[in-house]
PDB file of C-alpha atoms in Angstrom:
ATOM      1  CA  MET L 243      -2.933  -1.244  50.524  1.00  0.00           C
ATOM      2  CA  SER L 244      -3.235   0.929  47.422  1.00  0.00           C
ATOM      3  CA  THR L 245      -0.832   1.470  44.539  1.00  0.00           C
ATOM      4  CA  PRO L 246       1.217   4.688  44.751  1.00  0.00           C
ATOM      5  CA  PRO L 247       0.054   7.356  42.255  1.00  0.00           C
ATOM      6  CA  SER L 248       3.357   7.338  40.361  1.00  0.00           C
ATOM      7  CA  GLU L 249       3.068   3.585  39.679  1.00  0.00           C
ATOM      8  CA  THR L 250      -0.556   4.008  38.570  1.00  0.00           C
ATOM      9  CA  THR L 251       0.444   6.797  36.171  1.00  0.00           C
ATOM     10  CA  GLU L 252       3.339   4.756  34.779  1.00  0.00           C
ATOM     11  CA  ALA L 253       1.102   1.717  34.250  1.00  0.00           C
ATOM     12  CA  GLY L 254      -1.515   3.899  32.542  1.00  0.00           C
ATOM     13  CA  SER L 255       1.098   5.423  30.265  1.00  0.00           C
ATOM     14  CA  LEU L 256       2.460   1.992  29.389  1.00  0.00           C
ATOM     15  CA  LEU L 257      -1.061   0.723  28.688  1.00  0.00           C
ATOM     16  CA  VAL L 258      -1.699   3.615  26.301  1.00  0.00           C
ATOM     17  CA  GLN L 259       1.628   2.994  24.549  1.00  0.00           C
ATOM     18  CA  VAL L 260       0.934  -0.749  24.211  1.00  0.00           C
ATOM     19  CA  LEU L 261      -2.533  -0.078  22.794  1.00  0.00           C
ATOM     20  CA  ASP L 262      -1.201   2.555  20.382  1.00  0.00           C
ATOM     21  CA  ASN L 263       1.386   0.072  19.112  1.00  0.00           C
ATOM     22  CA  TYR L 264      -1.257  -2.663  18.854  1.00  0.00           C
ATOM     23  CA  LEU L 265      -3.592  -0.426  16.837  1.00  0.00           C
ATOM     24  CA  ALA L 266      -0.743   0.642  14.542  1.00  0.00           C
ATOM     25  CA  ALA L 267       0.192  -3.013  13.956  1.00  0.00           C
ATOM     26  CA  MET L 268      -3.470  -3.881  13.352  1.00  0.00           C
ATOM     27  CA  GLN L 269      -3.796  -1.088  10.776  1.00  0.00           C
ATOM     28  CA  ALA L 270      -0.625  -2.341   9.107  1.00  0.00           C
ATOM     29  CA  GLY L 271      -2.209  -5.789   8.914  1.00  0.00           C
ATOM     30  CA  ASN L 272       0.040  -7.600  11.371  1.00  0.00           C
ATOM     31  CA  PRO L 273      -1.234  -7.319  14.948  1.00  0.00           C
ATOM     32  CA  PRO L 274       0.437  -9.516  17.556  1.00  0.00           C
ATOM     33  CA  SER L 275      -1.632 -12.337  18.974  1.00  0.00           C
ATOM     34  CA  ARG L 276      -3.546 -11.551  22.135  1.00  0.00           C
ATOM     35  CA  GLU L 277      -1.654 -14.291  23.992  1.00  0.00           C
ATOM     36  CA  GLN L 278       1.733 -12.855  22.992  1.00  0.00           C
ATOM     37  CA  LEU L 279       0.723  -9.367  24.027  1.00  0.00           C
ATOM     38  CA  LEU L 280      -0.631 -10.482  27.401  1.00  0.00           C
ATOM     39  CA  ALA L 281       2.468 -12.606  28.049  1.00  0.00           C
ATOM     40  CA  ARG L 282       4.742  -9.687  27.199  1.00  0.00           C
ATOM     41  CA  TYR L 283       2.963  -7.354  29.642  1.00  0.00           C
ATOM     42  CA  PRO L 284       1.775  -9.520  32.555  1.00  0.00           C
ATOM     43  CA  GLU L 285       1.558  -6.470  34.832  1.00  0.00           C
ATOM     44  CA  LEU L 286      -1.114  -5.046  32.516  1.00  0.00           C
ATOM     45  CA  ALA L 287      -2.880  -8.323  31.712  1.00  0.00           C
ATOM     46  CA  GLY L 288      -6.232  -7.513  33.335  1.00  0.00           C
ATOM     47  CA  GLU L 289      -6.609  -4.017  31.918  1.00  0.00           C
ATOM     48  CA  LEU L 290      -5.089  -4.997  28.590  1.00  0.00           C
ATOM     49  CA  GLU L 291      -7.501  -7.930  28.212  1.00  0.00           C
ATOM     50  CA  GLU L 292     -10.452  -5.589  28.832  1.00  0.00           C
ATOM     51  CA  CYS L 293      -9.168  -3.069  26.284  1.00  0.00           C
ATOM     52  CA  LEU L 294      -8.547  -5.735  23.649  1.00  0.00           C
ATOM     53  CA  ALA L 295     -12.033  -7.160  24.192  1.00  0.00           C
ATOM     54  CA  SER L 296     -13.463  -3.661  23.728  1.00  0.00           C
ATOM     55  CA  LEU L 297     -11.451  -3.146  20.539  1.00  0.00           C
ATOM     56  CA  ASP L 298     -12.699  -6.489  19.200  1.00  0.00           C
ATOM     57  CA  PHE L 299     -16.271  -5.477  19.978  1.00  0.00           C
ATOM     58  CA  ILE L 300     -15.860  -2.131  18.208  1.00  0.00           C
ATOM     59  CA  ARG L 301     -14.214  -3.769  15.187  1.00  0.00           C
ATOM     60  CA  GLN L 302     -16.983  -6.365  14.918  1.00  0.00           C
ATOM     61  CA  ALA L 303     -19.680  -3.707  15.286  1.00  0.00           C
ATOM     62  CA  ALA L 304     -18.082  -1.667  12.508  1.00  0.00           C
ATOM     63  CA  LEU L 305     -18.135  -4.677  10.181  1.00  0.00           C
ATOM     64  CA  LYS L 306     -21.842  -5.409  10.676  1.00  0.00           C
ATOM     65  CA  PRO L 307     -24.375  -3.454   8.648  1.00  0.00           C
ATOM     66  CA  ALA L 308     -26.374  -1.027  10.722  1.00  0.00           C
ATOM     67  CA  VAL L 309     -30.024  -1.771  11.332  1.00  0.00           C
ATOM     68  CA  VAL L 310     -32.310   1.073  12.337  1.00  0.00           C
ATOM     69  CA  ASP L 311     -35.862   0.231  13.353  1.00  0.00           C
ATOM     70  CA  GLY L 312     -35.504  -3.120  11.596  1.00  0.00           C
ATOM     71  CA  GLN L 313     -34.411  -1.556   8.283  1.00  0.00           C
ATOM     72  CA  SER L 314     -31.130  -2.460   6.609  1.00  0.00           C
ATOM     73  CA  PRO L 315     -28.729   0.241   5.341  1.00  0.00           C
ATOM     74  CA  ASP L 316     -29.839  -0.415   1.732  1.00  0.00           C
ATOM     75  CA  VAL L 317     -33.461   0.316   2.572  1.00  0.00           C
ATOM     76  CA  LEU L 318     -32.491   3.382   4.591  1.00  0.00           C
ATOM     77  CA  ALA L 319     -30.273   4.692   1.794  1.00  0.00           C
ATOM     78  CA  GLY L 320     -33.173   4.343  -0.637  1.00  0.00           C
ATOM     79  CA  LEU L 321     -35.295   6.438   1.675  1.00  0.00           C
ATOM     80  CA  GLY L 322     -32.661   9.171   1.847  1.00  0.00           C
ATOM     81  CA  VAL L 323     -31.993   8.442   5.526  1.00  0.00           C
ATOM     82  CA  LEU L 324     -28.363   7.487   4.983  1.00  0.00           C
TER      83      LEU L 324
END
């Protein structure tokens, strides 16, 4: 049995709103804990967990220096590549 389209749309809208609020809180320096967020929205737990894991991955990737063909950003900047 599948979920009616209206419920799917409502859940998607809620997920977007929750993630927008989470990102705003993160930018303000006070994001809620993952456990609190998942407990508050159990109906979105699976999708929300995936989204939070993706956000963590993106944040971690942004913090690491880029390496292109084994060269660090400092070396690439010296070559005029960056």
